[in-house]
Short mmCIF file of C-alpha atoms in Angstrom, two decimals:
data_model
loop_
_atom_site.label_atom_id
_atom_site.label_comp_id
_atom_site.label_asym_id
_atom_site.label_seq_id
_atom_site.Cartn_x
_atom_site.Cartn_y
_atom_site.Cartn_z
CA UNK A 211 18.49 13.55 14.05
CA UNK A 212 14.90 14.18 13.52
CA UNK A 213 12.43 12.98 17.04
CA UNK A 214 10.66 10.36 15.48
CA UNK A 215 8.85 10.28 18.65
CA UNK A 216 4.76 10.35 18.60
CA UNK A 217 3.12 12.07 21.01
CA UNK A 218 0.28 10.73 22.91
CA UNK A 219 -3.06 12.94 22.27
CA UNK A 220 -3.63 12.98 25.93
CA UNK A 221 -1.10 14.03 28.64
CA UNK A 222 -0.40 10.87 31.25
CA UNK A 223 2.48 10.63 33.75
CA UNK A 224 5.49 8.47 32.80
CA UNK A 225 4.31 5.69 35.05
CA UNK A 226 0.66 5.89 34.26
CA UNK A 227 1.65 5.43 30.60
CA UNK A 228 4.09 2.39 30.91
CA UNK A 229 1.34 0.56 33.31
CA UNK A 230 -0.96 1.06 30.73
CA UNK A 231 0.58 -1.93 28.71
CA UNK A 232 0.09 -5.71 29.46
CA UNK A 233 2.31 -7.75 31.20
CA UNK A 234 3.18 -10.00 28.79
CA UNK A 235 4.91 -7.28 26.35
CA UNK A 236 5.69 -4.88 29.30
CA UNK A 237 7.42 -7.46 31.61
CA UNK A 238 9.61 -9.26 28.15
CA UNK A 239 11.09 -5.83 27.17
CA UNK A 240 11.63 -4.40 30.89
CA UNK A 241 12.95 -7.38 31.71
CA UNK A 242 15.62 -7.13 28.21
CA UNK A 243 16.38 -3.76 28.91
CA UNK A 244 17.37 -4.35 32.30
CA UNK A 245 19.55 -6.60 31.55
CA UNK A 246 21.84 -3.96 30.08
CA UNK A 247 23.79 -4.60 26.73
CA UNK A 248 22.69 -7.99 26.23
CA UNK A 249 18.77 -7.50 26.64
CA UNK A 250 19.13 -4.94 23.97
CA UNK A 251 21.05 -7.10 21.77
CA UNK A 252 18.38 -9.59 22.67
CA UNK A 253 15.25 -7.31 21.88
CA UNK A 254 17.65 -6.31 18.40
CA UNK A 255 17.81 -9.89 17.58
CA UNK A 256 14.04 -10.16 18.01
CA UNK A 257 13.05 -6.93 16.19
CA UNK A 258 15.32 -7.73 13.10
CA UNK A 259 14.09 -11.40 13.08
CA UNK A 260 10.44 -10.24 12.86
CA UNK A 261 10.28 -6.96 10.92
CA UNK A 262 13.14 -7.19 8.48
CA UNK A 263 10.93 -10.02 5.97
CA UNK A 264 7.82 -6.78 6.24
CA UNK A 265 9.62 -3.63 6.15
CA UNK A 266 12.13 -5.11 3.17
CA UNK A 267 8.61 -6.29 1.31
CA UNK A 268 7.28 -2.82 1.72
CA UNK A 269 9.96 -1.20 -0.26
CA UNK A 270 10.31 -3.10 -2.13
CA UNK A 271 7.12 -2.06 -3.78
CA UNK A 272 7.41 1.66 -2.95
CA UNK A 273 8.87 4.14 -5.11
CA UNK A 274 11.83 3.68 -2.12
CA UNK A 275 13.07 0.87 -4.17
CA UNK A 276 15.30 3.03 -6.54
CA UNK A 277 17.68 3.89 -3.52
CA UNK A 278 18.55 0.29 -3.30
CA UNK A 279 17.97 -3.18 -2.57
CA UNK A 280 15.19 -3.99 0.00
CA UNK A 281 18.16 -5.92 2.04
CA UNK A 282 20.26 -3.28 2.57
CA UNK A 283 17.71 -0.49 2.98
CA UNK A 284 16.61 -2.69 6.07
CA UNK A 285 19.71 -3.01 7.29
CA UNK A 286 20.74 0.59 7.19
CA UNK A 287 17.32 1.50 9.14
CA UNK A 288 18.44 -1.03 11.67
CA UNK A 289 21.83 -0.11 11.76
CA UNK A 290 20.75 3.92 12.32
CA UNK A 291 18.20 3.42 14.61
CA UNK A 292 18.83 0.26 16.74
CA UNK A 293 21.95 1.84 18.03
CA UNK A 294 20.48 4.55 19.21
CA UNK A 295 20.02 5.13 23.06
CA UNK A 296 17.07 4.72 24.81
CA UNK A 297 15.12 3.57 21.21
CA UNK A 298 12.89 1.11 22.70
CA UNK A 299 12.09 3.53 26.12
CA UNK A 300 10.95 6.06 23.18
CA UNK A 301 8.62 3.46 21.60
CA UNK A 302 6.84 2.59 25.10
CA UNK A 303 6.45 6.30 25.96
CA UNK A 304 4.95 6.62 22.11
CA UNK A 305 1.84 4.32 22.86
CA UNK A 306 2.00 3.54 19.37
CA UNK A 307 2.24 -0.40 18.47
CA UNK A 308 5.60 -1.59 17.33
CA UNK A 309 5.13 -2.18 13.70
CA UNK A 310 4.12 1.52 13.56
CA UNK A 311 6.47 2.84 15.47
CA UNK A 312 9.12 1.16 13.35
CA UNK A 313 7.23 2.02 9.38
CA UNK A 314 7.30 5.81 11.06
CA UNK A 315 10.94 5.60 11.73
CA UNK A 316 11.53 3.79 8.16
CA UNK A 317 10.05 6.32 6.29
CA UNK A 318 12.03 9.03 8.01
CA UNK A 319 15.15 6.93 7.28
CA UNK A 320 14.56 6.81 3.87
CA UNK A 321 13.58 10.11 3.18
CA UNK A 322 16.89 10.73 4.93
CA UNK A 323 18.47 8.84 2.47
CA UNK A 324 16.80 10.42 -0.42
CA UNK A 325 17.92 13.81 0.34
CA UNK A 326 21.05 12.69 0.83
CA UNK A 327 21.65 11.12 -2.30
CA UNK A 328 19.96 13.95 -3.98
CA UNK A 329 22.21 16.59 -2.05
CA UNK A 330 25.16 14.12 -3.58
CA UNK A 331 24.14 14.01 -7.10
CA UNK A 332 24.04 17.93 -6.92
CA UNK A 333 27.36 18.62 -5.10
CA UNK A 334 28.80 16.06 -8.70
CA UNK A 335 26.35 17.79 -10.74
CA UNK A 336 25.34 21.14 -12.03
CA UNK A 337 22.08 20.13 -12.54
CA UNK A 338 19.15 17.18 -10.62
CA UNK A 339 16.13 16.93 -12.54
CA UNK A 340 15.84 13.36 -10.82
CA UNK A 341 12.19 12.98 -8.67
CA UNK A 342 12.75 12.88 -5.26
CA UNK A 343 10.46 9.40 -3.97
CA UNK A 344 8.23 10.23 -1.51
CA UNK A 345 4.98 8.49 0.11
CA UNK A 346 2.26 9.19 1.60
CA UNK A 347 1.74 8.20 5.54
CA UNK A 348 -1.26 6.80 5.83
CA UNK A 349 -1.22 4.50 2.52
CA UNK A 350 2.40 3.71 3.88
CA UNK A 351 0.80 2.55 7.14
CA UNK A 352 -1.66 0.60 5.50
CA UNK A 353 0.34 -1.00 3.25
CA UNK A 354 2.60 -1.97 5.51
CA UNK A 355 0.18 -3.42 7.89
CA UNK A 356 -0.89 -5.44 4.84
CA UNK A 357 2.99 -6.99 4.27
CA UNK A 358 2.93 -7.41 8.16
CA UNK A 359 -0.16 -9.30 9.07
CA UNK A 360 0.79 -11.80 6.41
CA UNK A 361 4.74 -12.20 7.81
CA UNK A 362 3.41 -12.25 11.26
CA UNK A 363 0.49 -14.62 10.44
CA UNK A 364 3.60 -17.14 9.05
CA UNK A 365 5.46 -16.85 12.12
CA UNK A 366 2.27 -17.65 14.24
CA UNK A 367 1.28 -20.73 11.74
CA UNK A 368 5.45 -22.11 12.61
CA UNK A 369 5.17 -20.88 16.35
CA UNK A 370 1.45 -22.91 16.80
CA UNK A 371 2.74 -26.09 14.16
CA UNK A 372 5.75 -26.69 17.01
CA UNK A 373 4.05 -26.22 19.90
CA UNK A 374 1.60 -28.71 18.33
CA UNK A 375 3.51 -31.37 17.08
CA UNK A 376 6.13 -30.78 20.41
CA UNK A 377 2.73 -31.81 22.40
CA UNK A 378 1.58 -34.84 20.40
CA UNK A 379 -0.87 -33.06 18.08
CA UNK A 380 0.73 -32.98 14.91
CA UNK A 381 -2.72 -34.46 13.48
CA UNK A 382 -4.72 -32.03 14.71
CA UNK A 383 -2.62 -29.37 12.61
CA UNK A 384 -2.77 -31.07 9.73
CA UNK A 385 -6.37 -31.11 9.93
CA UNK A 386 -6.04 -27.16 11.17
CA UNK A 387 -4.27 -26.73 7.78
CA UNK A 388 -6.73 -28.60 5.39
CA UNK A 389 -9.59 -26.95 7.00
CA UNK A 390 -8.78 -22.98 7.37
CA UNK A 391 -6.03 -23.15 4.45
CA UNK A 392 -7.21 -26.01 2.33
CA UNK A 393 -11.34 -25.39 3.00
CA UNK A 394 -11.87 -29.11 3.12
CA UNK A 395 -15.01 -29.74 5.20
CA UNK A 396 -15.18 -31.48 8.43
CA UNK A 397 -16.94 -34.22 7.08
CA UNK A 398 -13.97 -34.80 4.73
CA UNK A 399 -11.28 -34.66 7.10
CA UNK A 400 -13.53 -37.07 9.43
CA UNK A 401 -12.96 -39.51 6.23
CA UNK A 402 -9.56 -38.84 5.79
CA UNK A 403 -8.53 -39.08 9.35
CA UNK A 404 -11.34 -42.31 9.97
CA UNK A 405 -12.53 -40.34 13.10
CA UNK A 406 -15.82 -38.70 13.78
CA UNK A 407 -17.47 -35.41 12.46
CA UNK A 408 -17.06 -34.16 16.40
CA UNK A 409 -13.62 -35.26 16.98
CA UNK A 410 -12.29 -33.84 13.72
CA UNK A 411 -14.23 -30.54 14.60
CA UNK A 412 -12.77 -30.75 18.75
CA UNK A 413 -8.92 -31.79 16.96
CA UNK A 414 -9.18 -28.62 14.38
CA UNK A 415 -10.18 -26.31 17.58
CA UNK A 416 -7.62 -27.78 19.70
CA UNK A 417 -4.93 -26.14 16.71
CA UNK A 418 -6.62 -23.70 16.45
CA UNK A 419 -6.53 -22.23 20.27
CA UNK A 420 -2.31 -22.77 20.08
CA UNK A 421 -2.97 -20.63 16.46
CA UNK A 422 -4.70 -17.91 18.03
CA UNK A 423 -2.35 -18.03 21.10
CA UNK A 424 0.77 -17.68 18.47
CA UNK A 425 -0.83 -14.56 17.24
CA UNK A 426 -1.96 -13.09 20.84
CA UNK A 427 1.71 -13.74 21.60
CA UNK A 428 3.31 -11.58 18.78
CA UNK A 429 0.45 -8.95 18.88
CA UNK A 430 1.67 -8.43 22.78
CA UNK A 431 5.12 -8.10 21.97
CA UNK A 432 4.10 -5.13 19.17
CA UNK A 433 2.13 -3.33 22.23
CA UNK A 434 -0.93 -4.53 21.75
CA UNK A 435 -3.04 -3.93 25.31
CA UNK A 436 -5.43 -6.88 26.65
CA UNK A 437 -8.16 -5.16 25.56
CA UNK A 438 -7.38 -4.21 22.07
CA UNK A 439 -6.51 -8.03 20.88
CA UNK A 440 -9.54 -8.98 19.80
CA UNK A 441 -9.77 -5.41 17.66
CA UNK A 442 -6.17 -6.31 16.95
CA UNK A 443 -6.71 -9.99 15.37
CA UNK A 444 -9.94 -8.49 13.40
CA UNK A 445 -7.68 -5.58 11.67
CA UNK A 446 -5.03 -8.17 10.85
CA UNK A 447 -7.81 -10.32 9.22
CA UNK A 448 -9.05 -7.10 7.02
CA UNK A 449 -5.13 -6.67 6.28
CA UNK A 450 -4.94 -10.09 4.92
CA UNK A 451 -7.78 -9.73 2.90
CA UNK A 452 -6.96 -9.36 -0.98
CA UNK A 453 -7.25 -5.89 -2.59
#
């Protein structure tokens, strides 16, 4: 099996490197892994919940596509790479995020599964003039982090629309929604809601702050460090951004 394993530019000691991520995302996994068997079928749960819905939208639209359907692509990645040992230890020792630590390993797989099919067809064949799909890294990053940021900026938007209405501020997403999603005014919504300019502006902020905590929240868990969210949030705002 080929290391899909990034190096890190600069040399660090084991512990130096694993300190170097936040709590939050550090203490959740450690705490899953040591937990034997079922942590890791806990983080696998997780990882397939979150990335299937991105990584089965980006092949969808590769030249990957003609080796199957998007579903079962996905689920031959996870079912190759999930069970291997020590997959996750790999990914904190990377330094690399988790959405690209998990595109790099998909494209592997799937090259993988090119050549293999190809190697098929010829073993049946005397002859493969078929074109081998292939893609290119970086546009595969990018468009990847494209088909992420807008899965991952759904599954904030559910995440912050409980946690409202769970605390009593189911109005205060609604207005959230009409404001950032619909571009009604705050003057408008005032109307609409029969409150004041303030208070509609104070209610849309209060949404707003369990928003941004949603998306702080699953930017941790893909090894994002403290310092990088911010940096983090703005390059999922250019990935949203249409072409």
């Amino acid at each position: 099996m080929r290391d899909e394993t990034v190096k890190p530019t600069t040399a660090q000691p084991q512990a130096q490197k694993r300190d170097s991520f936040p709590a939050t995302q550090r203490g959740w996994l450690v705490a899953q892994l040591a937990q034997g068997s079922e942590g890791l079928a806990r983080i696998n749960t997780y990882v397939m919940q979150t990335y299937s819905e991105p990584l089965g939208n980006y092949v969808a639209g590769s030249s990957f596509r003609s080796l199957g359907t998007s579903k079962d692509l996905v689920s031959g990645f996870f079912a190759s790479r999930l069970a291997q040992p020590a997959y996750f230890e790999k990914w904190i020792d990377s330094g690399l995020p988790l959405r690209r630590w998990l595109i790099n390993g998909f494209l592997f797989f799937l090259q993988e599964e090119a050549r293999r099919r190809k190697s098929e067809r010829i073993d049946t064949l005397s002859a493969d003039t078929s074109v081998e799909p292939v893609a290119d890294a970086t546009s595969a990053v990018e468009e990847f982090d494209r088909v992420w940021a807008a899965a991952m900026v759904r599954s904030a938007a559910s995440s912050a629309r409980e946690r409202c209405v769970t605390e009593g501020f189911e109005p205060h997403w609604e207005m959230f929604e009409r404001h950032f999603v619909g571009g009604v005014s705050y003057a408008d919504i005032a109307e609409t809601f029969s409150v004041s300019g303030g208070q509609a502006a104070s209610m849309v902020r209060t949404a707003s702050i369990r928003f941004r905590q949603a998306v702080v929240d699953l930017l941790l868990k893909d090894g994002a460090t403290e310092d990088e969210l911010d940096e983090e949030i703005a390059r999922l705002m250019r990935a949203l951004r249409p072409t």
